[in-house]
Amino acid sequence: MLEKNIDFEKYNQMKEAPENEPERQYYFIAKAKELVKKESERLGRTLTCAVITFGCQMNARDSEKLAGILELAGYELVEEETADFVIYNTCTVRDNANQRVYGRLGNLNSLKKKNPNKKIALCGCMMQEDSVIEKIKQSYSFVNLIFGTHNIYKFAELLVTMLSNDSMIIDIWKDTDKIVEQLPVERKYPFKSGINIMFGCNNFCSYCIVPYVRGRERSRNPKDIIREIEELVADGVVEIMLLGQNVNSYGKNLEEPITFAELLKEIEKIDGLERIRFMTSHPKDLSDELIQVMKESKKICRHLHLPLQSGSSRILKDMNRRYTKESYLELAGKLRKEIPDLSLTTDIIVGFPGETKEDVDETIDVVKKVQYDNAFTFIYSKRTGTPAAAMENQVPEEEVKENFDRLLKVVQETARERVKLLEGQVADALVEEINEHDASLVTGRLSNNTLVHFKGDHSLIGKIVTVTLKECKGFYYLGEMVE
Ligand code: 5AD
Ligand code: SF4
């Protein structure tokens, strides 16, 4: 939709790149188009490109932006890593994500030996760490381009530099206050989309590397957000997911401050938009105003992801989370009372420095009391540069493992019970895809985020249909469409 408005011929005629964004990037997309075309002609085939995403929904959205530019530049987007150009959009929130990238890079090197034209780029959170850049320079010198989270909007420009150079290009910024609007995006799903409403994080939870790699909190202008959603709806999107590390503090630093709840009210008015989701909510900033807006809304989905991290007030203090076990339980109680059909999900870390068996008992107690529909449990990962990494009382691996298993058991039991509550009921589901294992079924998502599988075909994809939830299979349902 956007690309139709860009006159690439005009940008191609220009002698020099414009200073202003996004025009500057349009100019470089036009240049990239020429370079890709030439290479395609030389090889006698279309060039292929794969964007591989690690990590969270933010990264998934960033990957769609990269894909949008690559497609305009003339690449055919594929999934296979045998592609002519492979980009890894990396995550560094836990060390195992980093290790996976290094492992897969070794494999890419073998593929590159078979295809000398192959190009490899790395971007995302991991690239914001100096130690990672050093390691790649030393041990993975076959990588062609490295950039970070702050200059991703410059991807078209970096692409042109990479295509016109043989040496490794590295461009990492420490921070930025810039938000560039109106860049092309290639969505993974035609009917649903993520939308960044803010970037970065100011919370500095003591275990978390995100504030260091994603920079300070910046909110987008409400007008730009609304315009983007309107364009998406005109393009067939019915469900949106508003993205930010801490959406509840949206708008506080804007020139004309606005609350997240006020933004939601504006978004609710958009005709044709059926469902609104958002992620992630920090418990310390979740306002009564937001609960009311959710309660009254016809479009906001009945799902809230509310990371707990720990149920021990002592650990929460060391984590710098700025709430206690009691205040979290009070908030969860209020949410349950005001919006009874709301599903609550959470993130929990086990093995934070100094955590004892008793602290984990406190966490288990919260899980039992809140009855989460789902909880993502993580083993604490030491991230260099964070305050927690310097704490002396790191917990021995064996103990962490035991606590983790104990917690996981309770999480699974409570989630099973909670999800089962809807059995026999009728609910609306947005059909997302053909079932991965059985092509006679489609997979739909309920407002509360639970999946349901039922008989159907391609024609249903992107539609909201009514389904009877026949049988709960633990974390999902088997259902039947109501004709
Ligand atoms: N170790 C383990 N889990 C972490 N998370 C963030 N940092 C760490 C870490 N150092 C988890 C938190 C967060 C989720 C996205 O990742 O639970 O909510
Ligand atoms: Fe990390 Fe805490 Fe910010 Fe979430 S709120 S990104 S856990 S620092």
CSV table of N, CA, C and O in Angstrom, one decimal, residues 2 4 33 77 82 86 95 102 110 130 175 177 191-192 197 201 207 216 235 249 292 298 319 358 376 394 465 468 476:
chain,number,residue,atom,x,y,z
A,2,LEU,N,1.8,1.2,0.9
A,2,LEU,CA,2.7,2.4,1.0
A,2,LEU,C,3.6,2.5,-0.2
A,2,LEU,O,3.8,3.6,-0.8
A,4,LYS,N,3.1,1.9,-3.2
A,4,LYS,CA,2.5,2.4,-4.4
A,4,LYS,C,2.7,4.0,-4.4
A,4,LYS,O,2.7,4.6,-5.4
A,33,LYS,N,17.5,-1.6,-5.5
A,33,LYS,CA,16.8,-2.2,-6.6
A,33,LYS,C,17.7,-2.4,-7.8
A,33,LYS,O,17.7,-3.5,-8.4
A,77,LEU,N,11.4,-13.4,-1.0
A,77,LEU,CA,11.5,-13.8,0.4
A,77,LEU,C,11.3,-15.3,0.5
A,77,LEU,O,10.2,-15.8,0.1
A,82,THR,N,19.5,-21.4,2.8
A,82,THR,CA,20.3,-21.5,1.6
A,82,THR,C,20.1,-20.3,0.7
A,82,THR,O,20.8,-20.1,-0.3
A,86,VAL,N,21.0,-13.9,3.9
A,86,VAL,CA,20.4,-14.4,5.1
A,86,VAL,C,20.6,-13.3,6.2
A,86,VAL,O,21.7,-12.9,6.4
A,95,ASP,N,21.1,-16.1,27.7
A,95,ASP,CA,22.3,-16.5,27.0
A,95,ASP,C,22.0,-17.6,26.0
A,95,ASP,O,22.7,-17.7,25.0
A,102,TYR,N,25.2,-18.3,17.5
A,102,TYR,CA,26.6,-18.8,17.2
A,102,TYR,C,26.6,-20.1,16.5
A,102,TYR,O,27.3,-20.4,15.5
A,110,SER,N,29.3,-22.8,6.2
A,110,SER,CA,29.4,-24.0,5.2
A,110,SER,C,28.6,-23.7,4.0
A,110,SER,O,29.0,-23.9,2.9
A,130,ASP,N,29.2,-5.0,23.0
A,130,ASP,CA,30.5,-4.9,22.5
A,130,ASP,C,31.2,-6.3,22.4
A,130,ASP,O,31.9,-6.6,21.4
A,175,ASP,N,22.6,4.7,21.2
A,175,ASP,CA,21.2,5.1,21.5
A,175,ASP,C,20.7,6.0,20.4
A,175,ASP,O,21.4,6.4,19.5
A,177,ASP,N,17.2,9.1,19.7
A,177,ASP,CA,15.9,9.6,20.1
A,177,ASP,C,15.0,9.7,18.9
A,177,ASP,O,14.0,10.2,18.9
A,191,PHE,N,-4.0,-10.5,8.0
A,191,PHE,CA,-5.2,-10.1,8.8
A,191,PHE,C,-4.8,-9.6,10.2
A,191,PHE,O,-5.7,-9.2,10.9
A,192,LYS,N,-3.6,-9.8,10.6
A,192,LYS,CA,-3.2,-9.3,11.9
A,192,LYS,C,-1.8,-8.7,11.9
A,192,LYS,O,-1.0,-9.1,11.0
A,197,ILE,N,4.2,0.9,19.6
A,197,ILE,CA,3.7,2.2,20.1
A,197,ILE,C,4.8,2.9,20.9
A,197,ILE,O,4.8,4.1,21.1
A,201,CYS,N,13.2,0.9,27.1
A,201,CYS,CA,12.7,0.7,28.5
A,201,CYS,C,13.5,1.5,29.5
A,201,CYS,O,14.7,1.5,29.4
A,207,TYR,N,18.0,-7.8,36.5
A,207,TYR,CA,18.5,-8.9,35.7
A,207,TYR,C,18.5,-8.7,34.2
A,207,TYR,O,19.0,-9.5,33.5
A,216,ARG,N,16.6,4.1,25.8
A,216,ARG,CA,15.6,4.8,26.7
A,216,ARG,C,14.2,4.7,26.0
A,216,ARG,O,14.1,4.6,24.8
A,235,ASP,N,-6.0,-2.2,4.7
A,235,ASP,CA,-5.3,-3.3,4.0
A,235,ASP,C,-5.7,-4.7,4.4
A,235,ASP,O,-5.1,-5.6,4.1
A,249,SER,N,3.3,2.6,30.5
A,249,SER,CA,3.9,4.0,30.7
A,249,SER,C,3.9,4.7,29.4
A,249,SER,O,4.6,5.7,29.3
A,292,GLN,N,-10.7,0.0,33.6
A,292,GLN,CA,-12.0,0.5,33.2
A,292,GLN,C,-12.2,0.5,31.7
A,292,GLN,O,-13.2,0.0,31.2
A,298,LYS,N,-15.3,-3.0,23.6
A,298,LYS,CA,-15.8,-4.2,22.8
A,298,LYS,C,-14.7,-4.8,22.0
A,298,LYS,O,-14.9,-5.9,21.4
A,319,MET,N,15.2,-7.4,42.5
A,319,MET,CA,15.0,-7.3,41.0
A,319,MET,C,14.7,-5.9,40.5
A,319,MET,O,14.6,-5.6,39.3
A,358,GLU,N,12.3,-21.1,49.9
A,358,GLU,CA,11.2,-20.4,50.5
A,358,GLU,C,10.7,-19.3,49.5
A,358,GLU,O,9.5,-19.0,49.4
A,376,PHE,N,5.1,-18.3,31.4
A,376,PHE,CA,6.4,-18.7,30.8
A,376,PHE,C,7.4,-18.6,31.9
A,376,PHE,O,7.6,-17.6,32.5
A,394,GLN,N,25.0,-16.0,43.6
A,394,GLN,CA,24.3,-16.8,42.4
A,394,GLN,C,23.9,-18.2,42.9
A,394,GLN,O,24.6,-18.8,43.7
A,465,VAL,N,-15.0,-16.3,13.4
A,465,VAL,CA,-16.1,-17.2,13.3
A,465,VAL,C,-16.5,-17.7,14.7
A,465,VAL,O,-15.7,-17.6,15.7
A,468,THR,N,-17.9,-23.8,18.9
A,468,THR,CA,-18.3,-24.4,20.2
A,468,THR,C,-17.0,-25.1,20.7
A,468,THR,O,-16.3,-25.8,19.9
A,476,TYR,N,-5.2,-26.2,24.8
A,476,TYR,CA,-5.9,-25.7,23.6
A,476,TYR,C,-7.3,-26.5,23.5
A,476,TYR,O,-7.5,-27.4,24.3
